[in-house]
Amino acid sequence: MRRAQVEMIGLLIIVFLLIVVGFFFLQLSKPKESNVEAGKESVRVNSLLNAMKKFTVCEGYSLNDVLANCENGDAAVCGASSSCGLAKDTVKNISDALLVTYNYKFVVDELANFEVSSGRCVEGVDKISSAESFLSVGGGKKLTLSYSFCKRAADSSSK
Amino acid sequence: MRRAQVEMMEMIIVLFIFFVMLAVGLYYYYSFSAKGIQSAAEETKAMSGPVLIASLPYLPDFQCSFGGSDENCVDVVKILSFDGKKGYASLFDRKKIYVKLAFPPPKGGVEDVLCDGAKFNSLDFPDNCGYFLIKDYDTKGKQVRIFSTPIPLYYPDRYIIGELVVEAVL
């Protein structure tokens, strides 16, 4: 090979190396996903669960009290024949009013069949925000309230 | 030209190209770094919204307290008596902050009516208004980020759900 050819190959190698270095540099400087959205959703799910628990369903009865009645024999309360049914309706009404663009799920672990949900959040696909809270219902028993939601697919792009 | 001169010229050109490339590289490196710092600053500024909505319900000027013990809710009487001049200037800077009545939803037509002292003392309260103002700031025509979260609102006789809204001017 002549000297000119060798230098050409050298130049090509340098250009190739520069492209590789530039590519890595651009990859590293790619903007990271914002923490603000995650922060907002995390605050929202915890606040909503807290606000819901305190909500006065009828005079003298918060949702906490209605859930406790549900656990302790499903007595009639606030004019409703079933406290479990009333608790479910209340959770559903509040969630539907405040989570218009979300899919949600509210579960009480210790109560069989106590699940209020709308749509579905898929783990690993949707960004799911969740919160958990405990509720003491007397007699040393407690209930675990789990609340989670995610943006509906059609709404998640319109941020 | 002699061969030595040619090689000198070649070396000078190589060095020139090398320094040009070095300068271009440094320029991009620093501009990317500056952009990174700027976006981090913007992110920190933007995070002040979520931080405020998470912390405001626990400020003593808003948090419910019964018999000396604090409760996890916001007292509407405290909102109404808040004068906005108690050392929250930096926390509330360039922000409009208000609490909308969210659930049960206000009756039709009063969503945009401010709940003030006169409305509070009226017999038809809380059905006569739709939101409480904590801090006013003119956000019209400005670029704003809106943060909101539900909060338990304590009326003297019951708890309802409000929506704390922070409109932060960028």
mmCIF file of C-alpha atoms in Angstrom:
data_model
loop_
_atom_site.group_PDB
_atom_site.id
_atom_site.type_symbol
_atom_site.label_atom_id
_atom_site.label_comp_id
_atom_site.label_asym_id
_atom_site.label_seq_id
_atom_site.Cartn_x
_atom_site.Cartn_y
_atom_site.Cartn_z
ATOM 1 C CA MET A 1 0.000 0.000 0.000
ATOM 2 C CA ARG A 2 1.156 3.501 -0.708
ATOM 3 C CA ARG A 3 1.583 6.050 2.033
ATOM 4 C CA ALA A 4 -1.451 8.067 0.896
ATOM 5 C CA GLN A 5 -3.672 4.984 1.203
ATOM 6 C CA VAL A 6 -2.403 4.284 4.712
ATOM 7 C CA GLU A 7 -3.149 7.874 5.730
ATOM 8 C CA MET A 8 -6.625 7.628 4.240
ATOM 9 C CA ILE A 9 -7.328 4.534 6.309
ATOM 10 C CA GLY A 10 -5.957 6.328 9.401
ATOM 11 C CA LEU A 11 -8.265 9.262 8.728
ATOM 12 C CA LEU A 12 -11.230 6.940 8.310
ATOM 13 C CA ILE A 13 -10.455 5.263 11.647
ATOM 14 C CA ILE A 14 -10.257 8.677 13.350
ATOM 15 C CA VAL A 15 -13.563 9.766 11.798
ATOM 16 C CA PHE A 16 -15.158 6.462 12.860
ATOM 17 C CA LEU A 17 -13.880 6.878 16.414
ATOM 18 C CA LEU A 18 -15.166 10.459 16.538
ATOM 19 C CA ILE A 19 -18.617 9.309 15.405
ATOM 20 C CA VAL A 20 -18.667 6.584 18.069
ATOM 21 C CA VAL A 21 -17.589 9.060 20.793
ATOM 22 C CA GLY A 22 -20.188 11.601 19.578
ATOM 23 C CA PHE A 23 -22.907 8.955 19.641
ATOM 24 C CA PHE A 24 -22.107 7.977 23.231
ATOM 25 C CA PHE A 25 -21.990 11.638 24.229
ATOM 26 C CA LEU A 26 -25.430 12.273 22.762
ATOM 27 C CA GLN A 27 -26.810 9.149 24.427
ATOM 28 C CA LEU A 28 -25.525 10.300 27.808
ATOM 29 C CA SER A 29 -26.887 13.809 27.395
ATOM 30 C CA LYS A 30 -30.404 12.604 26.534
ATOM 31 C CA PRO A 31 -32.862 14.329 28.914
ATOM 32 C CA LYS A 32 -33.997 12.128 31.783
ATOM 33 C CA GLU A 33 -37.661 11.596 32.540
ATOM 34 C CA SER A 34 -39.094 14.293 34.757
ATOM 35 C CA ASN A 35 -39.615 13.584 38.457
ATOM 36 C CA VAL A 36 -42.301 16.248 38.652
ATOM 37 C CA GLU A 37 -45.077 14.087 37.187
ATOM 38 C CA ALA A 38 -44.209 11.166 39.443
ATOM 39 C CA GLY A 39 -44.156 13.535 42.436
ATOM 40 C CA LYS A 40 -47.556 14.977 41.529
ATOM 41 C CA GLU A 41 -49.205 11.564 41.179
ATOM 42 C CA SER A 42 -47.680 10.235 44.371
ATOM 43 C CA VAL A 43 -48.988 13.225 46.343
ATOM 44 C CA ARG A 44 -52.397 12.883 44.662
ATOM 45 C CA VAL A 45 -52.981 9.206 45.493
ATOM 46 C CA ASN A 46 -51.951 9.609 49.143
ATOM 47 C CA SER A 47 -53.983 12.785 49.592
ATOM 48 C CA LEU A 48 -57.071 11.309 47.985
ATOM 49 C CA LEU A 49 -56.959 8.201 50.165
ATOM 50 C CA ASN A 50 -56.570 10.356 53.256
ATOM 51 C CA ALA A 51 -59.376 12.738 52.208
ATOM 52 C CA MET A 52 -61.665 9.848 51.353
ATOM 53 C CA LYS A 53 -61.206 8.191 54.750
ATOM 54 C CA LYS A 54 -62.217 11.383 56.545
ATOM 55 C CA PHE A 55 -65.150 12.189 54.254
ATOM 56 C CA THR A 56 -68.424 12.540 56.156
ATOM 57 C CA VAL A 57 -70.882 10.104 54.567
ATOM 58 C CA CYS A 58 -73.753 11.167 56.822
ATOM 59 C CA GLU A 59 -74.022 12.918 60.143
ATOM 60 C CA GLY A 60 -71.590 11.378 62.602
ATOM 61 C CA TYR A 61 -70.209 8.797 60.150
ATOM 62 C CA SER A 62 -67.008 9.115 58.171
ATOM 63 C CA LEU A 63 -66.040 6.581 55.503
ATOM 64 C CA ASN A 64 -63.721 5.110 58.153
ATOM 65 C CA ASP A 65 -66.741 4.474 60.403
ATOM 66 C CA VAL A 66 -68.773 2.973 57.574
ATOM 67 C CA LEU A 67 -65.878 0.631 56.685
ATOM 68 C CA ALA A 68 -65.545 -0.354 60.335
ATOM 69 C CA ASN A 69 -69.278 -1.158 60.394
ATOM 70 C CA CYS A 70 -68.813 -3.174 57.231
ATOM 71 C CA GLU A 71 -66.096 -5.248 58.933
ATOM 72 C CA ASN A 72 -68.184 -5.619 62.108
ATOM 73 C CA GLY A 73 -71.230 -7.339 60.647
ATOM 74 C CA ASP A 74 -72.324 -5.106 57.764
ATOM 75 C CA ALA A 75 -74.931 -3.272 59.837
ATOM 76 C CA ALA A 76 -77.359 -0.727 58.393
ATOM 77 C CA VAL A 77 -75.969 2.798 58.565
ATOM 78 C CA CYS A 78 -76.855 6.272 57.238
ATOM 79 C CA GLY A 79 -80.182 5.007 55.983
ATOM 80 C CA ALA A 80 -78.551 2.325 53.843
ATOM 81 C CA SER A 81 -79.286 -1.330 54.524
ATOM 82 C CA SER A 82 -75.657 -2.414 54.039
ATOM 83 C CA SER A 83 -72.634 -0.475 55.285
ATOM 84 C CA CYS A 84 -70.397 -2.392 52.846
ATOM 85 C CA GLY A 85 -72.618 -1.335 49.948
ATOM 86 C CA LEU A 86 -72.659 2.263 51.175
ATOM 87 C CA ALA A 87 -68.859 2.293 51.529
ATOM 88 C CA LYS A 88 -68.452 0.930 48.007
ATOM 89 C CA ASP A 89 -70.871 3.489 46.574
ATOM 90 C CA THR A 90 -69.113 6.327 48.389
ATOM 91 C CA VAL A 91 -65.667 5.253 47.165
ATOM 92 C CA LYS A 92 -66.995 4.894 43.634
ATOM 93 C CA ASN A 93 -68.748 8.296 43.641
ATOM 94 C CA ILE A 94 -65.681 10.099 44.975
ATOM 95 C CA SER A 95 -63.284 8.319 42.612
ATOM 96 C CA ASP A 96 -65.493 8.909 39.577
ATOM 97 C CA ALA A 97 -65.782 12.603 40.457
ATOM 98 C CA LEU A 98 -62.100 13.220 41.171
ATOM 99 C CA LEU A 99 -60.336 10.733 38.891
ATOM 100 C CA VAL A 100 -62.131 11.485 35.648
ATOM 101 C CA THR A 101 -59.159 10.681 33.420
ATOM 102 C CA TYR A 102 -57.831 7.753 35.455
ATOM 103 C CA ASN A 103 -58.371 4.048 35.891
ATOM 104 C CA TYR A 104 -58.450 3.194 39.595
ATOM 105 C CA LYS A 105 -58.728 0.342 42.062
ATOM 106 C CA PHE A 106 -59.660 0.495 45.746
ATOM 107 C CA VAL A 107 -59.286 -2.673 47.772
ATOM 108 C CA VAL A 108 -59.729 -3.545 51.424
ATOM 109 C CA ASP A 109 -57.489 -6.574 51.906
ATOM 110 C CA GLU A 110 -59.311 -8.044 54.904
ATOM 111 C CA LEU A 111 -62.799 -7.757 53.387
ATOM 112 C CA ALA A 112 -63.594 -10.404 50.806
ATOM 113 C CA ASN A 113 -65.048 -8.973 47.605
ATOM 114 C CA PHE A 114 -64.462 -5.399 48.676
ATOM 115 C CA GLU A 115 -63.051 -4.011 45.460
ATOM 116 C CA VAL A 116 -64.106 -0.847 43.679
ATOM 117 C CA SER A 117 -62.471 -0.291 40.310
ATOM 118 C CA SER A 118 -62.812 1.357 36.953
ATOM 119 C CA GLY A 119 -60.731 0.243 33.989
ATOM 120 C CA ARG A 120 -57.445 -1.551 34.470
ATOM 121 C CA CYS A 121 -53.845 -0.554 35.197
ATOM 122 C CA VAL A 122 -51.243 -2.931 33.781
ATOM 123 C CA GLU A 123 -48.042 -3.373 35.769
ATOM 124 C CA GLY A 124 -45.008 -2.466 33.676
ATOM 125 C CA VAL A 125 -47.109 -0.741 31.014
ATOM 126 C CA ASP A 126 -48.973 1.999 32.894
ATOM 127 C CA LYS A 127 -47.426 4.342 35.414
ATOM 128 C CA ILE A 128 -49.271 3.204 38.510
ATOM 129 C CA SER A 129 -49.445 5.392 41.613
ATOM 130 C CA SER A 130 -50.520 3.668 44.770
ATOM 131 C CA ALA A 131 -51.031 4.302 48.452
ATOM 132 C CA GLU A 132 -51.820 2.131 51.446
ATOM 133 C CA SER A 133 -53.408 3.040 54.730
ATOM 134 C CA PHE A 134 -54.465 1.164 57.849
ATOM 135 C CA LEU A 135 -57.720 1.543 59.669
ATOM 136 C CA SER A 136 -58.246 0.330 63.201
ATOM 137 C CA VAL A 137 -61.747 -1.135 63.610
ATOM 138 C CA GLY A 138 -61.697 -2.107 67.261
ATOM 139 C CA GLY A 139 -61.057 -5.438 68.959
ATOM 140 C CA GLY A 140 -57.415 -5.293 67.893
ATOM 141 C CA LYS A 141 -58.414 -5.677 64.262
ATOM 142 C CA LYS A 142 -57.304 -3.462 61.452
ATOM 143 C CA LEU A 143 -58.142 -3.020 57.795
ATOM 144 C CA THR A 144 -55.613 -2.375 55.050
ATOM 145 C CA LEU A 145 -56.891 0.039 52.429
ATOM 146 C CA SER A 146 -55.041 -0.026 49.102
ATOM 147 C CA TYR A 147 -55.693 2.560 46.472
ATOM 148 C CA SER A 148 -54.014 2.749 43.086
ATOM 149 C CA PHE A 149 -54.595 4.527 39.816
ATOM 150 C CA CYS A 150 -53.072 5.222 36.438
ATOM 151 C CA LYS A 151 -53.844 7.622 33.599
ATOM 152 C CA ARG A 152 -56.189 6.208 31.002
ATOM 153 C CA ALA A 153 -54.355 5.283 27.807
ATOM 154 C CA ALA A 154 -56.118 7.960 25.747
ATOM 155 C CA ASP A 155 -55.217 10.636 28.321
ATOM 156 C CA SER A 156 -51.645 9.651 29.134
ATOM 157 C CA SER A 157 -50.320 11.227 25.928
ATOM 158 C CA SER A 158 -52.065 14.547 26.451
ATOM 159 C CA LYS A 159 -49.910 15.938 29.263
ATOM 160 C CA MET B 1 9.390 23.706 -1.370
ATOM 161 C CA ARG B 2 11.640 21.236 0.311
ATOM 162 C CA ARG B 3 10.317 18.067 1.896
ATOM 163 C CA ALA B 4 10.955 19.345 5.430
ATOM 164 C CA GLN B 5 8.890 22.424 4.693
ATOM 165 C CA VAL B 6 6.062 20.278 3.331
ATOM 166 C CA GLU B 7 6.093 18.152 6.461
ATOM 167 C CA MET B 8 6.118 21.260 8.649
ATOM 168 C CA MET B 9 3.086 22.577 6.757
ATOM 169 C CA GLU B 10 1.368 19.225 7.138
ATOM 170 C CA MET B 11 2.034 19.226 10.856
ATOM 171 C CA ILE B 12 0.734 22.764 11.233
ATOM 172 C CA ILE B 13 -2.460 21.818 9.365
ATOM 173 C CA VAL B 14 -2.911 18.704 11.513
ATOM 174 C CA LEU B 15 -2.405 20.740 14.683
ATOM 175 C CA PHE B 16 -4.815 23.382 13.427
ATOM 176 C CA ILE B 17 -7.506 20.791 12.675
ATOM 177 C CA PHE B 18 -6.870 19.139 16.039
ATOM 178 C CA PHE B 19 -7.372 22.400 17.926
ATOM 179 C CA VAL B 20 -10.450 23.289 15.887
ATOM 180 C CA MET B 21 -11.966 19.914 16.766
ATOM 181 C CA LEU B 22 -10.946 20.335 20.401
ATOM 182 C CA ALA B 23 -12.600 23.774 20.501
ATOM 183 C CA VAL B 24 -15.799 22.442 18.907
ATOM 184 C CA GLY B 25 -15.838 19.532 21.368
ATOM 185 C CA LEU B 26 -15.325 21.806 24.363
ATOM 186 C CA TYR B 27 -18.010 24.192 23.121
ATOM 187 C CA TYR B 28 -20.575 21.391 22.838
ATOM 188 C CA TYR B 29 -19.508 19.862 26.133
ATOM 189 C CA TYR B 30 -20.005 23.119 28.005
ATOM 190 C CA SER B 31 -23.242 23.968 26.221
ATOM 191 C CA PHE B 32 -24.623 20.519 27.109
ATOM 192 C CA SER B 33 -23.435 20.957 30.697
ATOM 193 C CA ALA B 34 -25.077 24.387 30.901
ATOM 194 C CA LYS B 35 -28.295 22.939 29.479
ATOM 195 C CA GLY B 36 -28.171 20.153 32.065
ATOM 196 C CA ILE B 37 -27.715 22.626 34.909
ATOM 197 C CA GLN B 38 -30.512 24.803 33.520
ATOM 198 C CA SER B 39 -32.923 21.866 33.218
ATOM 199 C CA ALA B 40 -32.007 20.729 36.747
ATOM 200 C CA ALA B 41 -32.763 24.253 37.992
ATOM 201 C CA GLU B 42 -36.094 24.248 36.141
ATOM 202 C CA GLU B 43 -36.926 20.814 37.553
ATOM 203 C CA THR B 44 -36.126 21.990 41.078
ATOM 204 C CA LYS B 45 -38.310 25.063 40.534
ATOM 205 C CA ALA B 46 -41.103 22.914 39.109
ATOM 206 C CA MET B 47 -40.841 20.530 42.087
ATOM 207 C CA SER B 48 -41.749 23.432 44.375
ATOM 208 C CA GLY B 49 -45.366 22.963 43.163
ATOM 209 C CA PRO B 50 -45.740 19.325 44.297
ATOM 210 C CA VAL B 51 -43.794 20.132 47.465
ATOM 211 C CA LEU B 52 -46.172 23.003 48.228
ATOM 212 C CA ILE B 53 -49.352 20.992 47.645
ATOM 213 C CA ALA B 54 -47.961 18.224 49.849
ATOM 214 C CA SER B 55 -46.901 20.533 52.654
ATOM 215 C CA LEU B 56 -49.518 23.297 52.682
ATOM 216 C CA PRO B 57 -52.212 21.215 54.466
ATOM 217 C CA TYR B 58 -49.747 20.734 57.327
ATOM 218 C CA LEU B 59 -48.920 24.415 57.816
ATOM 219 C CA PRO B 60 -50.252 25.585 61.200
ATOM 220 C CA ASP B 61 -52.188 28.377 59.481
ATOM 221 C CA PHE B 62 -54.358 25.811 57.669
ATOM 222 C CA GLN B 63 -54.214 22.500 59.530
ATOM 223 C CA CYS B 64 -57.148 21.455 61.704
ATOM 224 C CA SER B 65 -56.467 21.179 65.388
ATOM 225 C CA PHE B 66 -58.823 19.896 68.031
ATOM 226 C CA GLY B 67 -58.026 20.430 71.681
ATOM 227 C CA GLY B 68 -54.391 21.113 70.888
ATOM 228 C CA SER B 69 -53.809 18.042 68.758
ATOM 229 C CA ASP B 70 -53.338 18.389 65.016
ATOM 230 C CA GLU B 71 -55.538 16.509 62.572
ATOM 231 C CA ASN B 72 -54.797 15.600 59.020
ATOM 232 C CA CYS B 73 -57.153 18.084 57.340
ATOM 233 C CA VAL B 74 -57.568 21.733 56.371
ATOM 234 C CA ASP B 75 -59.885 23.969 58.381
ATOM 235 C CA VAL B 76 -61.994 26.317 56.222
ATOM 236 C CA VAL B 77 -62.226 28.829 59.081
ATOM 237 C CA LYS B 78 -58.427 29.036 59.116
ATOM 238 C CA ILE B 79 -58.383 29.581 55.340
ATOM 239 C CA LEU B 80 -60.884 32.413 55.689
ATOM 240 C CA SER B 81 -58.883 34.056 58.456
ATOM 241 C CA PHE B 82 -55.528 33.665 56.679
ATOM 242 C CA ASP B 83 -54.169 37.111 55.850
ATOM 243 C CA GLY B 84 -51.357 35.932 53.576
ATOM 244 C CA LYS B 85 -48.703 38.079 55.200
ATOM 245 C CA LYS B 86 -47.241 35.676 57.729
ATOM 246 C CA GLY B 87 -43.828 34.879 56.364
ATOM 247 C CA TYR B 88 -44.884 32.707 53.455
ATOM 248 C CA ALA B 89 -43.650 35.221 50.862
ATOM 249 C CA SER B 90 -40.939 32.985 49.416
ATOM 250 C CA LEU B 91 -43.046 29.803 49.555
ATOM 251 C CA PHE B 92 -46.027 31.438 47.826
ATOM 252 C CA ASP B 93 -43.991 33.607 45.459
ATOM 253 C CA ARG B 94 -45.468 33.937 41.933
ATOM 254 C CA LYS B 95 -48.244 31.461 42.746
ATOM 255 C CA LYS B 96 -52.010 31.585 42.844
ATOM 256 C CA ILE B 97 -53.304 29.183 45.478
ATOM 257 C CA TYR B 98 -56.913 28.232 46.066
ATOM 258 C CA VAL B 99 -59.116 25.355 47.255
ATOM 259 C CA LYS B 100 -62.037 24.245 45.089
ATOM 260 C CA LEU B 101 -64.931 22.355 46.604
ATOM 261 C CA ALA B 102 -64.634 18.982 44.879
ATOM 262 C CA PHE B 103 -66.899 16.423 46.569
ATOM 263 C CA PRO B 104 -69.791 16.752 46.997
ATOM 264 C CA PRO B 105 -69.547 19.031 43.950
ATOM 265 C CA PRO B 106 -70.872 22.577 44.416
ATOM 266 C CA LYS B 107 -74.335 23.244 43.109
ATOM 267 C CA GLY B 108 -74.554 24.495 39.539
ATOM 268 C CA GLY B 109 -73.588 28.105 38.931
ATOM 269 C CA VAL B 110 -71.496 28.722 42.061
ATOM 270 C CA GLU B 111 -68.261 26.964 41.015
ATOM 271 C CA ASP B 112 -66.592 30.308 40.260
ATOM 272 C CA VAL B 113 -68.004 32.179 43.263
ATOM 273 C CA LEU B 114 -65.416 32.996 45.943
ATOM 274 C CA CYS B 115 -66.143 31.772 49.465
ATOM 275 C CA ASP B 116 -65.379 34.788 51.665
ATOM 276 C CA GLY B 117 -66.388 35.923 55.138
ATOM 277 C CA ALA B 118 -69.761 37.245 53.982
ATOM 278 C CA LYS B 119 -70.607 34.012 52.189
ATOM 279 C CA PHE B 120 -69.421 32.022 55.211
ATOM 280 C CA ASN B 121 -71.744 33.926 57.524
ATOM 281 C CA SER B 122 -74.674 33.501 55.170
ATOM 282 C CA LEU B 123 -77.294 30.877 56.035
ATOM 283 C CA ASP B 124 -76.927 29.053 52.730
ATOM 284 C CA PHE B 125 -73.177 28.442 53.188
ATOM 285 C CA PRO B 126 -71.550 26.275 51.769
ATOM 286 C CA ASP B 127 -74.016 26.017 48.899
ATOM 287 C CA ASN B 128 -73.437 29.646 47.924
ATOM 288 C CA CYS B 129 -69.827 29.488 46.716
ATOM 289 C CA GLY B 130 -67.318 27.245 44.958
ATOM 290 C CA TYR B 131 -63.763 28.010 46.081
ATOM 291 C CA PHE B 132 -61.589 29.488 48.835
ATOM 292 C CA LEU B 133 -58.725 31.767 47.904
ATOM 293 C CA ILE B 134 -55.494 31.411 49.862
ATOM 294 C CA LYS B 135 -53.225 33.589 47.772
ATOM 295 C CA ASP B 136 -54.060 35.614 44.698
ATOM 296 C CA TYR B 137 -51.652 36.238 41.842
ATOM 297 C CA ASP B 138 -52.449 37.384 38.344
ATOM 298 C CA THR B 139 -51.659 34.391 36.121
ATOM 299 C CA LYS B 140 -53.606 35.537 33.082
ATOM 300 C CA GLY B 141 -51.573 35.471 29.882
ATOM 301 C CA LYS B 142 -48.571 33.988 31.694
ATOM 302 C CA GLN B 143 -47.029 30.559 31.313
ATOM 303 C CA VAL B 144 -48.176 28.551 34.326
ATOM 304 C CA ARG B 145 -47.849 25.025 35.664
ATOM 305 C CA ILE B 146 -50.883 23.809 37.536
ATOM 306 C CA PHE B 147 -50.599 21.373 40.428
ATOM 307 C CA SER B 148 -53.567 20.049 42.342
ATOM 308 C CA THR B 149 -54.388 17.442 44.926
ATOM 309 C CA PRO B 150 -57.475 16.432 46.914
ATOM 310 C CA ILE B 151 -57.500 17.420 50.581
ATOM 311 C CA PRO B 152 -59.925 16.751 53.442
ATOM 312 C CA LEU B 153 -61.684 20.047 54.226
ATOM 313 C CA TYR B 154 -63.136 20.517 57.672
ATOM 314 C CA TYR B 155 -66.346 22.493 57.909
ATOM 315 C CA PRO B 156 -67.469 23.127 61.448
ATOM 316 C CA ASP B 157 -69.800 20.117 61.307
ATOM 317 C CA ARG B 158 -68.372 17.725 58.691
ATOM 318 C CA TYR B 159 -65.554 16.796 56.363
ATOM 319 C CA ILE B 160 -65.824 17.232 52.626
ATOM 320 C CA ILE B 161 -63.209 16.840 49.891
ATOM 321 C CA GLY B 162 -61.577 19.900 48.397
ATOM 322 C CA GLU B 163 -59.054 20.238 45.608
ATOM 323 C CA LEU B 164 -55.998 22.296 46.512
ATOM 324 C CA VAL B 165 -54.780 24.031 43.358
ATOM 325 C CA VAL B 166 -51.446 25.804 42.877
ATOM 326 C CA GLU B 167 -50.902 27.795 39.688
ATOM 327 C CA ALA B 168 -47.180 28.514 39.523
ATOM 328 C CA VAL B 169 -45.947 31.110 37.045
ATOM 329 C CA LEU B 170 -42.825 29.874 35.263
#
